[in-house]
Coordinates of N, CA and C and ligand atoms in Angstrom, one line a residue:
X1 N 66.3 -12.6 36.4 CA 64.7 -12.7 36.6 C 63.8 -11.5 35.9
X2 N 62.9 -12.5 35.3 CA 61.6 -11.5 34.9 C 60.5 -11.5 35.6
X3 N 60.1 -10.3 35.9 CA 58.9 -10.6 37.0 C 57.8 -9.9 36.2
X4 N 56.9 -10.5 36.4 CA 55.5 -9.4 35.0 C 54.5 -9.6 35.9
X5 N 53.8 -8.5 35.9 CA 52.6 -7.8 36.4 C 51.8 -8.3 35.1
X6 N 50.7 -9.2 35.3 CA 49.7 -9.1 34.4 C 48.8 -8.6 34.9
X7 N 47.8 -7.7 34.2 CA 47.1 -6.6 34.6 C 45.7 -6.7 33.9
X8 N 44.6 -6.0 34.5 CA 43.4 -5.9 33.7 C 42.5 -6.2 34.7
X9 N 41.2 -5.6 34.1 CA 39.9 -5.8 34.8 C 39.4 -7.3 35.0
X10 N 38.4 -7.4 35.7 CA 37.8 -8.7 35.8 C 37.1 -9.4 34.5
X11 N 37.9 -10.9 34.2 CA 37.3 -11.3 33.1 C 38.2 -10.9 31.5
X12 N 39.3 -10.0 31.9 CA 40.1 -9.5 30.7 C 41.0 -10.4 30.2
X13 N 41.3 -11.7 30.7 CA 41.8 -12.8 30.3 C 43.5 -12.8 31.4
X14 N 43.5 -12.6 32.4 CA 44.9 -12.4 32.9 C 45.3 -14.1 33.1
X15 N 44.3 -14.6 34.0 CA 44.1 -16.3 34.2 C 44.3 -16.6 32.9
X16 N 43.8 -16.5 31.8 CA 43.5 -17.5 30.5 C 45.0 -17.3 30.0
X17 N 45.2 -16.2 30.1 CA 46.9 -15.8 29.1 C 48.0 -16.5 30.0
X18 N 47.7 -16.4 31.2 CA 48.6 -16.6 32.2 C 49.3 -18.2 31.8
X19 N 48.7 -18.8 31.4 CA 48.8 -20.2 31.1 C 49.8 -20.3 29.8
X20 N 49.5 -19.7 28.7 CA 50.4 -19.3 27.9 C 51.5 -18.8 28.1
X21 N 51.8 -18.1 28.7 CA 52.8 -17.7 29.1 C 53.7 -18.2 30.3
X22 N 53.1 -19.3 30.9 CA 53.7 -19.9 31.6 C 54.5 -21.2 30.7
X23 N 53.8 -21.7 29.3 CA 54.1 -22.4 28.6 C 55.4 -22.0 27.7
X24 N 55.2 -20.6 27.5 CA 56.3 -20.1 26.5 C 57.5 -19.9 27.6
X25 N 57.4 -19.2 28.8 CA 58.6 -18.3 29.2 C 59.0 -18.9 30.6
X26 N 58.3 -20.0 31.4 CA 58.4 -20.8 32.3 C 58.9 -20.3 33.7
X27 N 58.0 -19.0 33.7 CA 57.7 -18.4 35.1 C 56.9 -18.9 36.0
X28 N 57.0 -18.8 37.0 CA 56.2 -19.2 38.3 C 55.1 -18.8 38.3
X29 N 53.8 -19.2 38.0 CA 52.3 -18.3 38.3 C 51.9 -18.4 39.6
X30 N 51.5 -17.0 39.6 CA 51.2 -16.4 41.3 C 49.8 -16.0 41.0
X31 N 48.8 -16.7 41.2 CA 47.3 -16.1 40.7 C 46.7 -15.7 42.2
X32 N 46.7 -14.5 42.7 CA 45.9 -14.5 44.4 C 44.4 -14.7 44.0
X33 N 43.6 -14.6 42.9 CA 42.4 -15.2 42.8 C 42.3 -16.6 43.1
X34 N 43.2 -17.2 42.7 CA 43.3 -19.1 42.6 C 43.7 -19.2 44.4
X35 N 44.7 -18.2 44.6 CA 45.0 -18.7 46.6 C 44.0 -18.5 47.2
X36 N 43.2 -17.4 46.8 CA 42.2 -17.0 47.7 C 40.8 -17.8 47.6
X37 N 40.6 -18.4 46.4 CA 39.7 -19.4 46.3 C 40.0 -20.7 46.7
X38 N 41.0 -21.0 46.8 CA 41.6 -22.2 47.7 C 41.3 -22.1 49.0
X39 N 42.0 -20.9 49.7 CA 41.4 -20.7 51.3 C 40.0 -20.8 51.4
X40 N 39.4 -19.9 50.6 CA 37.8 -20.0 50.7 C 37.1 -21.4 50.7
X41 N 37.5 -22.1 49.5 CA 37.1 -23.5 49.5 C 37.2 -24.7 50.8
X42 N 38.6 -23.9 51.9 CA 39.2 -25.2 52.7 C 38.3 -24.8 53.8
X43 N 37.5 -24.2 53.5 CA 36.2 -23.9 54.7 C 36.6 -23.5 56.3
X44 N 38.1 -22.9 56.0 CA 39.0 -22.5 57.5 C 37.9 -21.3 58.0
X45 N 38.3 -20.8 59.2 CA 37.4 -19.7 59.5 C 37.8 -18.4 58.8
X46 N 39.3 -18.2 58.3 CA 39.8 -17.3 57.3 C 39.1 -17.6 56.1
X47 N 39.0 -18.7 55.6 CA 38.2 -18.9 54.1 C 36.6 -18.5 54.3
X48 N 35.8 -18.4 55.4 CA 34.8 -18.0 55.5 C 34.6 -16.8 55.1
X49 N 35.3 -15.6 55.8 CA 35.8 -14.5 55.5 C 36.0 -13.9 54.1
X50 N 37.0 -14.5 53.4 CA 37.2 -14.2 52.3 C 35.9 -14.6 51.5
X51 N 35.4 -15.7 51.7 CA 34.0 -16.4 50.9 C 32.9 -15.0 50.6
X52 N 32.7 -14.0 52.0 CA 31.6 -13.3 52.2 C 32.0 -12.0 51.0
X53 N 33.7 -11.5 51.0 CA 34.4 -10.6 50.0 C 33.9 -11.1 48.5
X54 N 34.7 -12.1 48.3 CA 34.6 -12.6 47.1 C 33.6 -12.5 46.7
X55 N 32.7 -13.4 47.1 CA 31.3 -13.6 46.5 C 30.4 -12.6 46.3
X56 N 30.8 -11.2 46.8 CA 29.9 -10.1 46.5 C 30.7 -9.0 45.7
X57 N 31.9 -9.7 45.4 CA 32.8 -9.0 44.4 C 33.9 -7.7 45.0
X58 N 33.8 -8.0 46.2 CA 34.7 -6.9 46.8 C 36.5 -7.4 46.6
X59 N 37.2 -6.4 47.2 CA 38.6 -6.9 47.5 C 39.0 -7.5 48.7
X60 N 39.5 -8.6 48.8 CA 40.1 -8.5 50.0 C 41.3 -7.8 50.9
X61 N 41.3 -7.9 52.1 CA 42.4 -6.8 52.6 C 43.7 -6.9 51.7
X62 N 44.2 -5.6 51.9 CA 45.7 -5.9 51.3 C 46.8 -6.6 52.3
X63 N 46.7 -6.9 53.4 CA 47.6 -7.4 54.6 C 47.9 -8.9 54.3
X64 N 46.2 -9.4 54.0 CA 45.9 -11.0 53.8 C 47.1 -11.1 52.8
X65 N 46.4 -10.5 51.5 CA 47.0 -10.9 50.2 C 48.4 -10.9 50.1
X66 N 48.9 -9.6 51.0 CA 50.7 -9.7 50.4 C 50.9 -10.8 51.4
X67 N 50.2 -11.2 52.3 CA 50.9 -12.3 53.2 C 51.0 -13.4 52.6
X68 N 49.9 -14.0 51.7 CA 49.8 -15.1 50.9 C 51.0 -15.1 49.5
X69 N 51.1 -13.8 49.2 CA 52.0 -13.3 47.8 C 53.8 -13.8 48.5
X70 N 53.9 -13.3 50.1 CA 55.3 -13.5 50.4 C 55.4 -14.7 50.6
X71 N 54.4 -16.0 51.1 CA 54.7 -17.2 51.2 C 55.3 -17.7 50.2
X72 N 54.4 -17.7 49.2 CA 54.5 -18.2 47.8 C 55.5 -18.1 46.9
X73 N 56.3 -16.8 47.4 CA 57.7 -16.1 46.6 C 58.4 -16.9 47.2
X74 N 58.4 -16.9 48.7 CA 59.8 -17.5 49.4 C 59.7 -18.9 49.1
X75 N 58.6 -19.8 48.5 CA 58.6 -21.0 48.5 C 59.4 -21.3 47.0
X76 N 59.3 -20.5 46.2 CA 60.0 -20.8 44.8 C 61.5 -19.9 44.7
X77 N 62.2 -20.3 45.6 CA 63.3 -19.5 45.4 C 64.5 -19.7 44.0
X78 N 63.9 -21.1 43.5 CA 64.8 -21.0 42.4 C 64.0 -20.5 40.9
X79 N 63.0 -20.0 41.0 CA 62.1 -19.3 40.0 C 63.4 -18.6 39.1
X80 N 62.7 -18.6 37.4 CA 63.4 -17.7 36.7 C 62.7 -16.4 36.7
X81 N 61.6 -16.1 37.7 CA 60.4 -15.0 37.7 C 59.6 -15.3 37.8
X82 N 58.3 -14.4 38.2 CA 57.1 -14.8 38.6 C 56.2 -14.1 37.8
X83 N 54.8 -14.4 37.4 CA 53.8 -13.9 36.7 C 52.7 -13.8 38.2
X84 N 52.7 -12.3 38.4 CA 51.8 -11.8 38.9 C 50.5 -11.2 38.4
X85 N 49.6 -12.2 38.8 CA 48.2 -12.6 38.3 C 46.8 -11.8 39.0
X86 N 46.3 -10.9 39.0 CA 45.8 -10.1 39.6 C 46.2 -9.7 41.0
X87 N 47.3 -9.4 41.0 CA 48.0 -8.6 42.2 C 49.2 -8.1 41.6
X88 N 49.6 -6.9 41.5 CA 48.8 -5.9 42.3 C 47.8 -5.3 42.2
X89 N 46.2 -5.3 43.0 CA 45.2 -4.4 42.8 C 44.4 -3.3 43.3
X90 N 45.6 -2.8 44.2 CA 45.7 -1.4 44.8 C 47.1 -0.7 44.9
X91 N 46.8 0.4 44.8 CA 48.7 0.7 45.1 C 49.4 0.6 46.2
X92 N 48.5 0.4 47.2 CA 49.2 0.1 48.4 C 49.9 -1.4 48.1
X93 N 49.3 -2.5 47.6 CA 49.9 -3.7 47.3 C 50.8 -3.4 46.5
X94 N 50.5 -2.4 45.8 CA 52.0 -2.5 44.2 C 52.9 -1.8 45.1
X95 N 52.9 -0.9 45.8 CA 54.2 -0.1 46.6 C 54.7 -1.3 47.6
X96 N 54.1 -2.5 48.5 CA 54.4 -3.1 49.0 C 55.2 -4.3 47.9
X97 N 54.5 -4.6 47.0 CA 55.4 -5.7 46.1 C 57.0 -5.2 45.6
X98 N 56.8 -3.6 45.4 CA 58.1 -2.8 44.9 C 59.2 -3.1 46.3
X99 N 58.8 -3.0 47.7 CA 59.4 -3.5 48.5 C 59.8 -4.9 49.0
X100 N 59.0 -5.8 49.0 CA 59.2 -7.1 49.1 C 60.1 -7.4 47.8
X101 N 60.1 -6.9 46.6 CA 61.1 -7.6 45.7 C 62.3 -7.0 46.2
X102 N 62.8 -5.9 46.4 CA 63.8 -5.0 46.5 C 64.4 -5.6 47.5
X103 N 64.0 -6.1 48.3 CA 65.0 -6.5 50.0 C 65.7 -8.3 49.1
X104 N 65.1 -8.6 48.3 CA 65.4 -9.3 47.4 C 66.5 -9.3 46.5
X105 N 66.7 -7.8 46.0 CA 67.5 -7.2 44.9 C 66.6 -7.4 43.5
X106 N 65.2 -7.6 43.7 CA 64.6 -7.9 42.2 C 63.9 -6.7 42.5
X107 N 63.2 -6.7 41.0 CA 62.1 -5.5 40.9 C 60.7 -6.2 39.7
X108 N 60.1 -5.5 39.7 CA 59.3 -5.6 38.5 C 59.7 -5.4 37.3
X109 N 59.7 -6.1 36.4 CA 60.1 -5.9 34.8 C 59.2 -5.4 34.0
X110 N 57.6 -5.5 34.3 CA 57.1 -5.1 33.6 C 55.6 -5.1 33.7
X111 N 54.5 -4.5 33.6 CA 53.3 -4.6 34.1 C 52.4 -4.7 32.6
X112 N 52.2 -5.4 31.8 CA 51.3 -5.7 30.8 C 49.5 -5.7 30.8
X113 N 48.9 -4.5 31.0 CA 47.4 -4.3 31.3 C 46.8 -4.8 29.8
X114 N 45.9 -5.6 30.4 CA 44.8 -6.2 29.3 C 43.4 -5.0 29.1
X115 N 43.2 -4.9 28.0 CA 42.5 -3.4 27.9 C 41.5 -4.4 27.3
X116 N 40.2 -4.2 27.9 CA 38.6 -4.8 27.6 C 37.4 -4.0 27.6
X117 N 36.6 -3.7 26.8 CA 35.4 -2.7 27.6 C 34.6 -3.5 28.3
X118 N 34.1 -2.5 29.1 CA 33.1 -3.2 30.3 C 31.9 -4.2 29.6
X119 N 31.5 -3.7 28.4 CA 30.4 -5.0 27.9 C 30.9 -6.3 27.6
X120 N 32.3 -6.1 26.9 CA 32.6 -7.4 26.4 C 33.2 -8.2 28.1
X121 N 33.7 -7.8 29.0 CA 34.0 -8.1 30.6 C 32.6 -8.8 31.0
X122 N 31.2 -8.1 30.9 CA 30.6 -8.5 31.6 C 30.0 -9.9 30.7
X123 N 29.6 -9.7 29.4 CA 29.4 -11.1 28.2 C 30.3 -12.2 28.5
X124 N 31.7 -11.6 29.0 CA 32.6 -13.3 29.1 C 32.5 -13.6 30.5
X125 N 32.3 -12.9 31.2 CA 32.2 -13.5 33.1 C 30.7 -14.1 33.3
X126 N 29.8 -13.6 32.1 CA 28.6 -14.2 32.6 C 28.7 -15.8 31.8
X127 N 29.4 -15.7 30.9 CA 29.6 -17.1 30.1 C 30.3 -17.6 30.8
X128 N 31.4 -17.8 31.4 CA 32.3 -18.6 32.4 C 31.3 -18.7 33.6
X129 N 30.4 -18.2 33.8 CA 29.6 -18.4 35.2 C 28.8 -19.4 34.5
X130 N 28.3 -19.9 33.2 CA 27.7 -21.2 33.4 C 28.1 -22.5 33.6
X131 N 29.6 -22.5 33.5 CA 29.9 -23.6 33.8 C 31.3 -23.3 35.1
X132 N 31.5 -22.2 35.6 CA 32.7 -21.8 36.7 C 32.1 -22.4 38.3
X133 N 30.8 -22.4 38.3 CA 30.3 -22.7 39.3 C 30.5 -21.5 40.3
X134 N 31.5 -20.5 40.1 CA 31.9 -19.4 41.1 C 30.7 -18.4 41.0
X135 N 30.3 -17.9 42.5 CA 29.3 -17.4 42.7 C 29.1 -15.9 42.0
X136 N 30.5 -15.2 41.9 CA 31.2 -13.9 41.3 C 31.1 -13.8 40.1
X137 N 30.7 -15.0 39.6 CA 30.5 -15.0 38.0 C 28.9 -15.0 37.4
X138 N 28.0 -15.2 38.3 CA 26.5 -15.7 37.7 C 25.6 -14.6 38.1
X139 N 26.1 -13.1 38.8 CA 24.9 -12.6 39.4 C 25.8 -11.0 38.6
X140 N 24.6 -10.5 37.9 CA 24.9 -9.2 36.8 C 25.2 -8.2 37.7
X141 N 24.6 -8.2 39.2 CA 24.7 -6.9 40.1 C 26.2 -7.4 40.5
X142 N 26.4 -8.4 41.0 CA 27.8 -8.4 41.5 C 28.9 -8.6 40.2
X143 N 28.6 -8.5 39.5 CA 29.6 -8.9 37.9 C 29.9 -7.0 37.9
X144 N 28.9 -6.3 37.7 CA 29.0 -4.9 37.9 C 29.6 -4.2 39.0
X145 N 29.7 -4.7 40.2 CA 30.4 -4.2 41.2 C 31.8 -4.5 41.2
X146 N 32.2 -5.8 40.6 CA 33.3 -6.0 40.5 C 33.9 -4.9 39.7
X147 N 33.2 -4.8 38.4 CA 34.0 -3.8 37.4 C 34.0 -2.3 37.9
X148 N 33.1 -2.0 38.6 CA 33.2 -0.9 39.5 C 34.3 -0.9 40.8
X149 N 34.3 -1.5 41.2 CA 35.9 -1.9 42.2 C 37.2 -1.7 41.5
X150 N 36.9 -2.4 40.3 CA 38.5 -2.4 39.3 C 38.2 -1.0 39.2
X151 N 37.6 -0.5 38.4 CA 37.7 1.4 38.1 C 38.0 2.3 39.4
X152 N 37.7 1.9 40.5 CA 37.7 2.7 41.6 C 39.3 2.4 42.6
X153 N 39.3 1.3 42.5 CA 40.6 0.7 43.9 C 41.9 -0.1 42.7
X154 N 41.3 -0.5 41.4 CA 42.7 -0.9 41.1 C 43.4 -0.2 39.8
X155 N 42.5 0.5 39.3 CA 42.8 1.1 37.6 C 44.2 2.2 38.4
X156 N 44.0 2.7 39.1 CA 45.4 3.8 39.7 C 46.5 2.8 39.8
X157 N 46.2 1.5 39.9 CA 47.8 1.1 39.4 C 48.7 1.1 38.4
X158 N 47.8 1.6 37.3 CA 48.0 2.0 35.8 C 49.4 3.0 35.9
X159 N 48.9 4.1 37.1 CA 49.6 5.1 36.9 C 50.9 4.8 38.0
X160 N 50.9 4.1 38.8 CA 52.0 3.7 39.9 C 53.2 3.3 38.6
X161 N 52.5 2.0 37.6 CA 53.8 1.6 36.8 C 54.4 2.4 35.8
X162 N 53.1 3.5 35.1 CA 53.4 4.4 34.7 C 54.7 5.1 34.8
X163 N 54.5 5.7 35.9 CA 55.4 6.6 36.5 C 56.9 6.0 36.4
X164 N 57.0 4.6 36.5 CA 58.2 3.9 36.3 C 58.6 3.2 35.0
X165 N 57.9 3.8 34.2 CA 57.9 3.7 32.7 C 57.9 2.0 32.7
X166 N 57.1 1.1 33.2 CA 57.0 -0.1 33.4 C 55.6 -0.7 32.5
X167 N 54.6 0.1 32.6 CA 53.2 -0.1 31.8 C 53.2 0.0 30.7
X168 N 52.8 -1.3 29.8 CA 52.6 -1.5 28.5 C 51.0 -2.0 28.3
X169 N 50.0 -1.2 27.5 CA 48.9 -1.5 27.3 C 48.5 -2.6 26.3
X170 N 48.0 -3.7 26.3 CA 47.8 -4.6 25.2 C 46.5 -4.8 25.2
X171 N 45.7 -4.7 23.9 CA 44.6 -4.9 23.3 C 44.1 -6.2 23.7
X172 N 42.8 -6.6 24.6 CA 42.8 -8.0 25.0 C 41.3 -8.2 24.0
X173 N 41.2 -7.5 23.3 CA 40.1 -8.2 21.9 C 40.8 -8.9 21.0
X174 N 40.2 -10.1 20.7 CA 40.5 -10.8 19.6 C 40.6 -12.2 20.0
X175 N 41.2 -13.1 19.1 CA 41.4 -14.9 19.6 C 42.3 -14.6 20.8
X176 N 42.4 -16.0 21.1 CA 43.6 -16.4 22.6 C 45.0 -15.8 21.9
X177 N 45.0 -16.4 20.6 CA 46.4 -16.5 19.8 C 46.5 -15.2 19.5
X178 N 45.9 -14.4 19.0 CA 46.0 -13.0 18.9 C 46.4 -12.1 20.2
X179 N 45.8 -12.2 21.3 CA 46.3 -11.4 22.0 C 47.3 -11.7 23.0
X180 N 47.8 -13.3 22.6 CA 48.9 -13.7 23.3 C 50.2 -13.3 22.4
X181 N 49.9 -13.1 21.1 CA 50.6 -12.7 20.5 C 51.6 -11.3 20.7
X182 N 50.3 -10.4 21.2 CA 50.8 -9.3 21.1 C 51.5 -9.1 22.9
X183 N 51.0 -10.3 23.7 CA 51.6 -10.4 25.1 C 52.9 -10.6 24.7
X184 N 53.7 -11.5 23.9 CA 54.6 -12.3 23.4 C 55.3 -11.0 23.0
X185 N 54.9 -10.3 22.3 CA 55.8 -9.4 21.4 C 56.5 -8.4 22.4
X186 N 55.3 -7.8 23.3 CA 55.9 -6.8 24.6 C 57.0 -7.5 25.5
X187 N 56.8 -8.7 25.5 CA 57.5 -9.4 26.7 C 59.3 -9.8 26.0
X188 N 59.0 -9.9 24.3 CA 60.3 -10.3 24.1 C 61.1 -8.8 23.9
X189 N 60.3 -7.9 23.6 CA 60.9 -6.7 23.4 C 61.5 -6.2 24.7
X190 N 60.7 -6.4 26.2 CA 61.6 -5.9 27.1 C 62.8 -6.7 27.8
X191 N 62.6 -7.8 27.3 CA 63.8 -9.1 27.4 C 64.7 -8.6 26.7
X192 N 64.9 -8.3 25.4 CA 65.8 -7.6 25.0 C 66.7 -6.0 25.5
X193 N 65.9 -5.6 26.1 CA 66.5 -4.0 26.8 C 67.6 -4.6 28.0
Ligands
B4P1 P1 40.4 -13.1 39.9 O1 40.7 -14.8 40.2 O2 41.6 -12.4 39.8 O3 39.5 -13.2 38.9 P2 39.5 -12.3 37.3 O4 39.5 -10.9 37.6 O5 37.7 -12.7 37.1 O6 39.9 -13.2 36.3 P3 40.9 -13.4 34.9 O7 40.7 -11.8 34.6 O8 42.0 -13.7 34.9 O9 39.6 -13.7 34.0 P4 40.0 -15.2 32.9 O10 41.3 -14.9 32.4 O11 39.5 -16.3 33.7 O12 39.9 -12.6 41.0 C1 38.6 -13.1 41.8 C2 38.5 -12.5 43.2 O13 39.5 -12.4 44.1 C3 38.4 -10.8 43.1 O14 37.3 -10.1 42.5 C4 38.8 -10.4 44.6 O15 37.5 -10.8 45.4 C5 39.6 -11.8 44.9 N1 41.0 -11.2 44.7 C6 42.1 -11.8 43.5 N2 42.9 -11.2 43.8 C7 42.9 -9.8 44.8 C8 44.2 -9.0 45.2 N3 45.3 -8.8 44.9 N4 43.5 -7.8 46.6 C9 42.0 -8.1 47.0 N5 41.5 -9.1 46.3 C10 41.5 -9.9 45.4 O16 38.9 -14.6 31.9 C11 37.6 -14.9 31.9 C12 37.0 -15.3 30.8 O17 37.3 -14.7 29.6 C13 37.1 -16.7 30.5 O18 36.1 -17.5 30.6 C14 37.7 -17.0 29.6 O19 37.5 -18.2 28.7 C15 37.3 -15.7 28.8 N6 38.3 -14.9 27.7 C16 39.7 -14.9 27.9 N7 40.3 -14.2 26.7 C17 39.3 -14.0 25.7 C18 39.5 -13.7 24.7 N8 40.0 -13.1 24.4 N9 38.1 -13.9 24.0 C19 36.9 -14.2 24.4 N10 37.1 -14.7 25.8 C20 38.3 -14.6 26.4

C-alpha cells in the first residue's frame, strides 16, 4: 500500500495536485476539506457548527475530522493506498493517523509538503474566490487567519514526519505540470525503496 500525506498551507495546491496523483497512481483520494464542506452543505446541525469554523478560517475539532477519516478508510478496504489531502493538520491528528493505520498493519509511506510563500497563497486563494463561492476564499482577513492558523497549528506536523524520515519538501511554485513532475519524482523514488 502507498499512503501519501499531501501537505501544505491553504491554497498551496493540495487538492489540485491530488487529481493528478489519482490519475497516475490510482490511489483513493480522501480530502478532509471536501468531506467537511459536504457536511456543511447538508444543512445538518453538525454542518452548521462546521460552517461557523470553516467560514472563519479556523480548524474543525480533531475528533470530528478523525471520525470522518476513519469511516472513509473503512469504506475503501480494497484501496491500493490513500492520498490524505488536508489531513493531518495538527500533530494530534498525525499521531492518531499513525495509530489508526498501525491497527491495520499499515503506515504513512511519505509526506510531501508543497512549499509556497504567503503572498502567492493569498493571490491564489483570492483568485479562486472569484469563482469558488467559498466564503473562506473571499475575505482577505479570513485568508490571513487561515495562513496564520497554518503556521501555528499545522506547520509543526512537518517535524512529526521529519522525525520519521518521511518528510519531503516540494517546490509548489511553477506550472501545474512542473509541480506535478516534482511530486511524481518524489513518489517514484519512494516506491523504489
Ligand atoms: P481545504 O479544503 O483543505 O482547503 P485549502 O487548504 O484551501 O486547499 P488546497 O491547498 O487543496 O488548495 P487548492 O489545491 O485548491 O480546507 C478548507 C478548510 O476545511 C480549512 O480551512 C479548515 O477549516 C477545514 N479543514 C480541512 N481539513 C481539516 C483538518 N484535517 N482538521 C481541521 N480542519 C480541517 O489550490 C488553491 C488554488 O490555487 C486553486 O484555485 C488552484 O487552481 C490554484 N493553484 C494550484 N496550484 C497552482 C500553481 N502551481 N500555480 C498557480 N495556481 C495554482
